[in-house]
mmCIF file of C-alpha atoms and ligand atoms in Angstrom:
data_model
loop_
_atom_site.group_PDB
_atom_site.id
_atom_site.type_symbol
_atom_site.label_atom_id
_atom_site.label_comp_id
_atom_site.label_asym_id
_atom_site.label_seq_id
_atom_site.Cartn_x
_atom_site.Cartn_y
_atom_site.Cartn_z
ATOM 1 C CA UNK A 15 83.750 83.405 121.648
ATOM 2 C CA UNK A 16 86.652 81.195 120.035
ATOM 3 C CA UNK A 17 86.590 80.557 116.415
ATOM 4 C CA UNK A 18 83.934 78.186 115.350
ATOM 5 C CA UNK A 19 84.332 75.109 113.189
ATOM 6 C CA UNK A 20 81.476 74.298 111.153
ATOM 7 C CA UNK A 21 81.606 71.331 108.951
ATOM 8 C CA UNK A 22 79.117 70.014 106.382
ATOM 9 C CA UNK A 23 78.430 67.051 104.385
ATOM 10 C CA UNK A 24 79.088 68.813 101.113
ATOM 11 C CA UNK A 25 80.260 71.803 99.960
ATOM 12 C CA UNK A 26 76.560 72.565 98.503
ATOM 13 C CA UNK A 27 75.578 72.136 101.587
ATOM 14 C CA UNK A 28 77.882 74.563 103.401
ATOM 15 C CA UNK A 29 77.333 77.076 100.507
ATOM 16 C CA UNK A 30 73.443 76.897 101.003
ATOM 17 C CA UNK A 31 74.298 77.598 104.590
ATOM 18 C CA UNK A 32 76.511 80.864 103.987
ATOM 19 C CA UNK A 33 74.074 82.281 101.584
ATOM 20 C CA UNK A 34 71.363 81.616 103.767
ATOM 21 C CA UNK A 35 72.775 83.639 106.656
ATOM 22 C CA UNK A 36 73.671 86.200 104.272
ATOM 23 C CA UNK A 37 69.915 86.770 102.814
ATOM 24 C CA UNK A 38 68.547 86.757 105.991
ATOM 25 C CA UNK A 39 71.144 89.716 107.145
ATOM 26 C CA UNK A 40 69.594 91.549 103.899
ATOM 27 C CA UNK A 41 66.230 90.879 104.604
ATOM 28 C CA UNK A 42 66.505 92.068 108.199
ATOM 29 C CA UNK A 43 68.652 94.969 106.934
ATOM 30 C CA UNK A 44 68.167 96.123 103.389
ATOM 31 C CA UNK A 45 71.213 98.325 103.535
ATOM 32 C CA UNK A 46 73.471 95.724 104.568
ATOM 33 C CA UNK A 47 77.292 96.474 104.139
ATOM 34 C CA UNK A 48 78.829 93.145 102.334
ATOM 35 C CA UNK A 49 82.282 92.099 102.921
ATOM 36 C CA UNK A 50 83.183 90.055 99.494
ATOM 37 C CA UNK A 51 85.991 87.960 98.154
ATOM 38 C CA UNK A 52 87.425 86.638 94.728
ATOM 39 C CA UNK A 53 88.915 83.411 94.240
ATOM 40 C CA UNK A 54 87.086 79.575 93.855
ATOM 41 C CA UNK A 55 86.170 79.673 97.518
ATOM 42 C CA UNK A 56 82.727 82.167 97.421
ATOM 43 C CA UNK A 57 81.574 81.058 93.803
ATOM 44 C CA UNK A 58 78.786 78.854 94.956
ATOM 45 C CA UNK A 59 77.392 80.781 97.918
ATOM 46 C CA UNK A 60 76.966 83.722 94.819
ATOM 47 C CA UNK A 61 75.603 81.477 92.369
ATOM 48 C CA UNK A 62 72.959 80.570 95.373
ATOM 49 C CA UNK A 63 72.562 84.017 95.919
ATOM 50 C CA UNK A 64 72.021 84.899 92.169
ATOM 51 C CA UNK A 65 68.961 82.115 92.827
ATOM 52 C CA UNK A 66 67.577 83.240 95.515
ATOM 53 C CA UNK A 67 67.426 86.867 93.912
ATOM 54 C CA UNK A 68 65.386 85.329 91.311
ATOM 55 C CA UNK A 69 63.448 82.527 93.138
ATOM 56 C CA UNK A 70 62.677 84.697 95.945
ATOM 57 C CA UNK A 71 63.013 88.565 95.078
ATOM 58 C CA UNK A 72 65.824 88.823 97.169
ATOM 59 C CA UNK A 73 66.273 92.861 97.215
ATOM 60 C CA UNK A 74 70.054 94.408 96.791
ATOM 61 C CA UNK A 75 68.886 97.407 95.951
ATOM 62 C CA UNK A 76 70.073 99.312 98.923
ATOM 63 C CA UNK A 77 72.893 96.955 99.671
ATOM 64 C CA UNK A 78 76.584 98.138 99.641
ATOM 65 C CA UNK A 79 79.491 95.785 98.761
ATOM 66 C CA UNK A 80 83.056 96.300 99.460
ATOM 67 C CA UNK A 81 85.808 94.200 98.159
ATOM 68 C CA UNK A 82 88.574 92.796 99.730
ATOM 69 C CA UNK A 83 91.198 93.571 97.424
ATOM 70 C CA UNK A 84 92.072 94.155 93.773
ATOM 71 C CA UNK A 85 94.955 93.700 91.615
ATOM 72 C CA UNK A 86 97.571 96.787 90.827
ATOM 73 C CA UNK A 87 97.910 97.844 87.316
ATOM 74 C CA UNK A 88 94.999 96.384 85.777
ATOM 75 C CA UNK A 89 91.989 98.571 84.002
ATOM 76 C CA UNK A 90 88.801 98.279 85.892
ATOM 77 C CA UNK A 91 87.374 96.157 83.036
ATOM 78 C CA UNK A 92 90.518 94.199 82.165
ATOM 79 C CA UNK A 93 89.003 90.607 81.932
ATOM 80 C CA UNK A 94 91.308 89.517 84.553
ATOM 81 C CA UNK A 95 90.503 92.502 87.120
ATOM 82 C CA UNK A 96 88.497 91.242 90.474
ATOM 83 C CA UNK A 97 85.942 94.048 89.283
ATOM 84 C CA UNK A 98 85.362 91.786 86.279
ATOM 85 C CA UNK A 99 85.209 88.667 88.180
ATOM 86 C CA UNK A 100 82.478 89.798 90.726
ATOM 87 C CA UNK A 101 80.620 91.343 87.742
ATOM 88 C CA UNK A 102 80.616 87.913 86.321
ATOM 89 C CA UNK A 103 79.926 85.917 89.141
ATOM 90 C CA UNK A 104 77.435 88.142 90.993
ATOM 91 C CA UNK A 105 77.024 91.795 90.067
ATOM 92 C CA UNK A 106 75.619 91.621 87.033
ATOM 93 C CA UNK A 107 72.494 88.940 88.126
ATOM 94 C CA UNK A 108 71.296 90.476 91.679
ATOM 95 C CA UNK A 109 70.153 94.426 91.705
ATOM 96 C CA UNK A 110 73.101 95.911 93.719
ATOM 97 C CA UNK A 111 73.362 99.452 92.034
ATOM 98 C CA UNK A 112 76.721 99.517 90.352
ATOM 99 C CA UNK A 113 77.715 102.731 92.708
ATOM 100 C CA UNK A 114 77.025 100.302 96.051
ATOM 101 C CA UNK A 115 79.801 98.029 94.636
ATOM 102 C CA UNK A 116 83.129 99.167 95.976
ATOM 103 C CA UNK A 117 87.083 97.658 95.087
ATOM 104 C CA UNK A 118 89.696 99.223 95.657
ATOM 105 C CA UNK A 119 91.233 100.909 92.431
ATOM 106 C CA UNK A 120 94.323 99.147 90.886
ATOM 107 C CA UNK A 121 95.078 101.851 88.359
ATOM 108 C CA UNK A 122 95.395 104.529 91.096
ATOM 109 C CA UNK A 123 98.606 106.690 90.362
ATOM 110 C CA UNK A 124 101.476 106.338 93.416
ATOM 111 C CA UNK A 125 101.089 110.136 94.325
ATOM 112 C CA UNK A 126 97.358 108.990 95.061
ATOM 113 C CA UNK A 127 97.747 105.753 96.929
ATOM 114 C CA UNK A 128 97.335 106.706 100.055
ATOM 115 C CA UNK A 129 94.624 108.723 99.166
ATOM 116 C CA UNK A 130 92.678 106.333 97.980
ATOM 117 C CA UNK A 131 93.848 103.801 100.555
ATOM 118 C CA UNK A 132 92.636 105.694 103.105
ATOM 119 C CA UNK A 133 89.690 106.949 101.409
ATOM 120 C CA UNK A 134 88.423 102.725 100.893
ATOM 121 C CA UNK A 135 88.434 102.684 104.827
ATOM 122 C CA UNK A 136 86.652 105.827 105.319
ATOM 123 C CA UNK A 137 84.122 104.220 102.593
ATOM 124 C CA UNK A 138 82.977 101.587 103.997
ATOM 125 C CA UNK A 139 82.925 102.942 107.925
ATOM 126 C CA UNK A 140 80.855 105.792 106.024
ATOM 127 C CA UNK A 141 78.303 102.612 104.693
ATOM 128 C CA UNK A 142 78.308 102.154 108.686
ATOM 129 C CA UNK A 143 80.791 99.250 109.049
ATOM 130 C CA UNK A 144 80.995 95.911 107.246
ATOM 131 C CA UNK A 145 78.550 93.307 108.513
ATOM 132 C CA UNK A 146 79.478 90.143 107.059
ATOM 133 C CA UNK A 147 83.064 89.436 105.680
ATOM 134 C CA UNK A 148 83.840 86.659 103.760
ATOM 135 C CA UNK A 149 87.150 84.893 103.122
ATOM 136 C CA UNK A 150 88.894 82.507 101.780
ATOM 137 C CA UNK A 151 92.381 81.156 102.982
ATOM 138 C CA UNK A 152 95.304 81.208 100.476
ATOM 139 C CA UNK A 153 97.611 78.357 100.003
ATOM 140 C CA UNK A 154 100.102 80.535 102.419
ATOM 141 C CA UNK A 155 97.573 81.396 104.778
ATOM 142 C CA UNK A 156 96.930 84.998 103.414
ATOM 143 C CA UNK A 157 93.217 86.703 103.658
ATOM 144 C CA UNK A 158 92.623 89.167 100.714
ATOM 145 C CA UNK A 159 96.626 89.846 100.012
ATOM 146 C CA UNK A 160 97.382 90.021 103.788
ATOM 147 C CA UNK A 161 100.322 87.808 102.826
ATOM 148 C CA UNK A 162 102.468 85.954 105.389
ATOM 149 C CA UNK A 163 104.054 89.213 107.643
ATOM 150 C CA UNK A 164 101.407 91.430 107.443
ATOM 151 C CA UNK A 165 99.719 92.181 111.153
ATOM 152 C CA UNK A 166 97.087 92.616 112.996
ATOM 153 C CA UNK A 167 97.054 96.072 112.847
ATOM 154 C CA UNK A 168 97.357 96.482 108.858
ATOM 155 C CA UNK A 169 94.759 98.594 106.823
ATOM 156 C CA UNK A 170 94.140 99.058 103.557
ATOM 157 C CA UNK A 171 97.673 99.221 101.342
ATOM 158 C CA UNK A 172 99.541 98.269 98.533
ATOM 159 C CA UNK A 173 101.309 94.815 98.737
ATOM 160 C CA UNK A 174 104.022 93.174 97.204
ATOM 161 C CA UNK A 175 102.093 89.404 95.616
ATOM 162 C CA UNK A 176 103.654 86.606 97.428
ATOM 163 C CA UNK A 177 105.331 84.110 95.214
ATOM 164 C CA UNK A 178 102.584 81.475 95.806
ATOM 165 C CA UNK A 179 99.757 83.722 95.456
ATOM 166 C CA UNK A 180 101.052 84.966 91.849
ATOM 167 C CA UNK A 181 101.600 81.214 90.736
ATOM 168 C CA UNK A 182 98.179 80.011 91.937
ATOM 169 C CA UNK A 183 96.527 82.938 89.522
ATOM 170 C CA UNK A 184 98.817 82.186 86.354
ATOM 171 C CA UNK A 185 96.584 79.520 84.805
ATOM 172 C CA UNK A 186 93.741 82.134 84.723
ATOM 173 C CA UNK A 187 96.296 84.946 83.120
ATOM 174 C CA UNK A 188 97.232 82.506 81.124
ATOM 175 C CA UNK A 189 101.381 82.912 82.770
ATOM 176 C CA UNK A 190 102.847 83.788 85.819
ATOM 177 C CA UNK A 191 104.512 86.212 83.797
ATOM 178 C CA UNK A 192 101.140 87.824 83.030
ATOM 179 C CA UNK A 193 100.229 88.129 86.627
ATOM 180 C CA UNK A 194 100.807 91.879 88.476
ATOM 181 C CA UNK A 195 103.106 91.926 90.588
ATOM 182 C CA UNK A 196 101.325 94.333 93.506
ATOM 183 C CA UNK A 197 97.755 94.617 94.971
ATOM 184 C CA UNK A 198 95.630 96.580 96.861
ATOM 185 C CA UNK A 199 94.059 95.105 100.125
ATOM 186 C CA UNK A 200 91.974 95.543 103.078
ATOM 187 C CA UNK A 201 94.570 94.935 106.218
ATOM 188 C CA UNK A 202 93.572 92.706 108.952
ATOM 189 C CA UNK A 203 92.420 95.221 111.405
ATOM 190 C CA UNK A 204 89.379 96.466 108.427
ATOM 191 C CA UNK A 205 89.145 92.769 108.280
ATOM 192 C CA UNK A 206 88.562 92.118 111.939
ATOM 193 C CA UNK A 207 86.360 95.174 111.884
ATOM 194 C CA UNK A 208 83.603 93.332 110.573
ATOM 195 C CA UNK A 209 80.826 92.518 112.784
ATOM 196 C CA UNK A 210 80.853 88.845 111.459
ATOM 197 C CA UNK A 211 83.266 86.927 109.508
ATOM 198 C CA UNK A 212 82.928 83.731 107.631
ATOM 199 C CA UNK A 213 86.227 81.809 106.452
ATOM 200 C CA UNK A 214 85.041 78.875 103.383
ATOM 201 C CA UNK A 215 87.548 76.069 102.586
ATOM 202 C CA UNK A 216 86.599 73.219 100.560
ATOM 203 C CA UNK A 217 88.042 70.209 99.362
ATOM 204 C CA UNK A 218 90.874 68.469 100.279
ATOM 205 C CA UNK A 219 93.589 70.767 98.857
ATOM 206 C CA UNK A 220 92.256 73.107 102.040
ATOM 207 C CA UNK A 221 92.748 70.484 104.768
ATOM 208 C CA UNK A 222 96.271 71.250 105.604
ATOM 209 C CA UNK A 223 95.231 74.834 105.599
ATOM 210 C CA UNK A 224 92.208 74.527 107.850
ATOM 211 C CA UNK A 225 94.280 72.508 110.159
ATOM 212 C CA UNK A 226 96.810 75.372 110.432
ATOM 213 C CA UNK A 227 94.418 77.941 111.074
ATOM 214 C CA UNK A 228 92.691 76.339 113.321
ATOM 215 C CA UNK A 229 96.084 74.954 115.507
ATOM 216 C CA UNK A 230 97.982 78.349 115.013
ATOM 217 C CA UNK A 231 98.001 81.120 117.489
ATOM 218 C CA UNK A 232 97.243 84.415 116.167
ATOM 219 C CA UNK A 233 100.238 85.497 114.180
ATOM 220 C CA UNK A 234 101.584 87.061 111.067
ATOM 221 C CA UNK A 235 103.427 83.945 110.022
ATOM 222 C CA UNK A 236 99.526 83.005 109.050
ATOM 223 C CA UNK A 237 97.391 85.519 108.918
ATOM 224 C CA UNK A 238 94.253 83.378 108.551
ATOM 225 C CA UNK A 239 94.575 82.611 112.420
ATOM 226 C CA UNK A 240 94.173 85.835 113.412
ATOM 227 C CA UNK A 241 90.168 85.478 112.387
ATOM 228 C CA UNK A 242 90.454 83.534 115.888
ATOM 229 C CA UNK A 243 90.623 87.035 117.836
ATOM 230 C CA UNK A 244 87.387 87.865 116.345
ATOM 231 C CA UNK A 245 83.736 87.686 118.403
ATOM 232 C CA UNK A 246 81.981 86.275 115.929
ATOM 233 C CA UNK A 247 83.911 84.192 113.317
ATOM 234 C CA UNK A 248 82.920 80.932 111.706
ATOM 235 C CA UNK A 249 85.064 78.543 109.773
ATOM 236 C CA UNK A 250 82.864 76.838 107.262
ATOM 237 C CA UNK A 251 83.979 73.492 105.793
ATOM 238 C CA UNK A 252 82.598 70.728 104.345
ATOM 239 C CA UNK A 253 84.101 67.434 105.161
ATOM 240 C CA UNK A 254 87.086 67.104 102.695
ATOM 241 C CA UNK A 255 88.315 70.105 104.597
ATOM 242 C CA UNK A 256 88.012 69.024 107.586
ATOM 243 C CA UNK A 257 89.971 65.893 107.638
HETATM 244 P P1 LIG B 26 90.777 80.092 96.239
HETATM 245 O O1 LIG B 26 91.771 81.177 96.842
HETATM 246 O O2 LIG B 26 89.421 80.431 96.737
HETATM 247 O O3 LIG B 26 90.869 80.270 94.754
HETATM 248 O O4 LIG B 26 91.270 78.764 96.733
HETATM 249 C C1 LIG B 26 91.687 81.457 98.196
HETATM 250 C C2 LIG B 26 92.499 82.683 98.485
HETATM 251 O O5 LIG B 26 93.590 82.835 97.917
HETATM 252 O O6 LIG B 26 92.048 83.491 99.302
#
């Protein structure tokens, strides 16, 4: 099936949506493997889930998340690690058991990178495969830090930050100076893995973006567009988007 374009009213309205299909993928299947992202894009379909978890019991207690990607040389509870982030925004207000929450490790010494890199794939296959992926499209078309150049056939790695993606994260470290220079991501082919994927972009700012994705052939120039070789991949917008 070819990528499908979903547009809403409003952003709440595509966030309701997303969460939605995501507690009804826990309630039919408590152990659920979560594909989750940083970043502006996901913060309301958490918050929503964060309410239904309270409004409606929604059980994570057997639920296992995996990350798309961290930064390199920050400690797991530097304020400005993705670790911290997700603990902010959704870890620490559902019942996921800390040990079902899985980034990849930014401190890792060189002579274990691969290790580890490896060892993050074999992790989540292990969990049984990731059902639902999330994403969010960078303003140079990356997914996680697949920046522009990376294939289809990329696993998990250390990258080299593109330019754009360092200076769209400086106002939170407060300087681009301040921002690492390297991550560690998920590749396109773990991404693709996932039995479902669901790109958000909202707001105007994401139109030209959207646009791209959706007009682009598959290719590393973008990596968004390759989400349109995938079975079952959504791209949620609400209307600002879309235009
Ligand atoms: P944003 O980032 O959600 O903060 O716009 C998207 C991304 O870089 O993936």
């Amino acid at each position: 099936m070819p990528l499908v374009f979903e547009i809403h009213a409003t952003r709440a309205d595509a966030e309701r949506v997303v969460a939605e299909e995501i507690a009804a993928l826990v309630r039919a299947k408590p152990t659920a493997v979560l594909g989750l992202a940083t970043g502006d894009t996901p913060t309301g379909v958490y918050r929503e889930l964060v309410r239904l978890h309270r409004e409606t019991g929604l059980d994570f207690a057997r639920v296992r998340t995996f990350n798309l990607d961290e930064y390199c040389a920050l400690a797991a509870d530097d304020a400005h690690s993705f670790r911290s982030w997700m603990n902010a925004q959704l870890f620490g207000h559902v019942n996921l058991a800390p040990a079902h929450t899985h980034l990849p490790d930014g401190t890792v010494a060189d002579a274990e990178l691969e290790r580890h890199c490896r060892a993050y794939e074999q992790a989540t296959e292990d969990a049984g495969g990731i059902d639902l992926q999330l994403l969010g499209i960078g303003r140079n078309g990356h997914i996680g830090f697949n920046e522009p150049g990376a294939d289809v056939y990329t696993r998990t790695r250390r990258v080299e930050l593109h330019a754009w993606t360092r200076a769209d994260a400086a106002h939170a470290f407060g300087g681009i100076e301040r921002v690492p220079t390297a991550g560690i991501t998920i590749g396109v082919a773990t991404i693709l893995a996932a039995r479902r994927v669901r790109v958000l972009a909202f707001g105007a700012r994401k139109a030209p973006l959207v646009a791209r994705t959706l007009a682009t052939e598959p290719d590393s120039a973008w990596p968004a567009s390759f989400v349109r070789l995938h079975a079952d991949a959504r791209l949620v917008v609400d209307r600002a988007a879309a235009r």
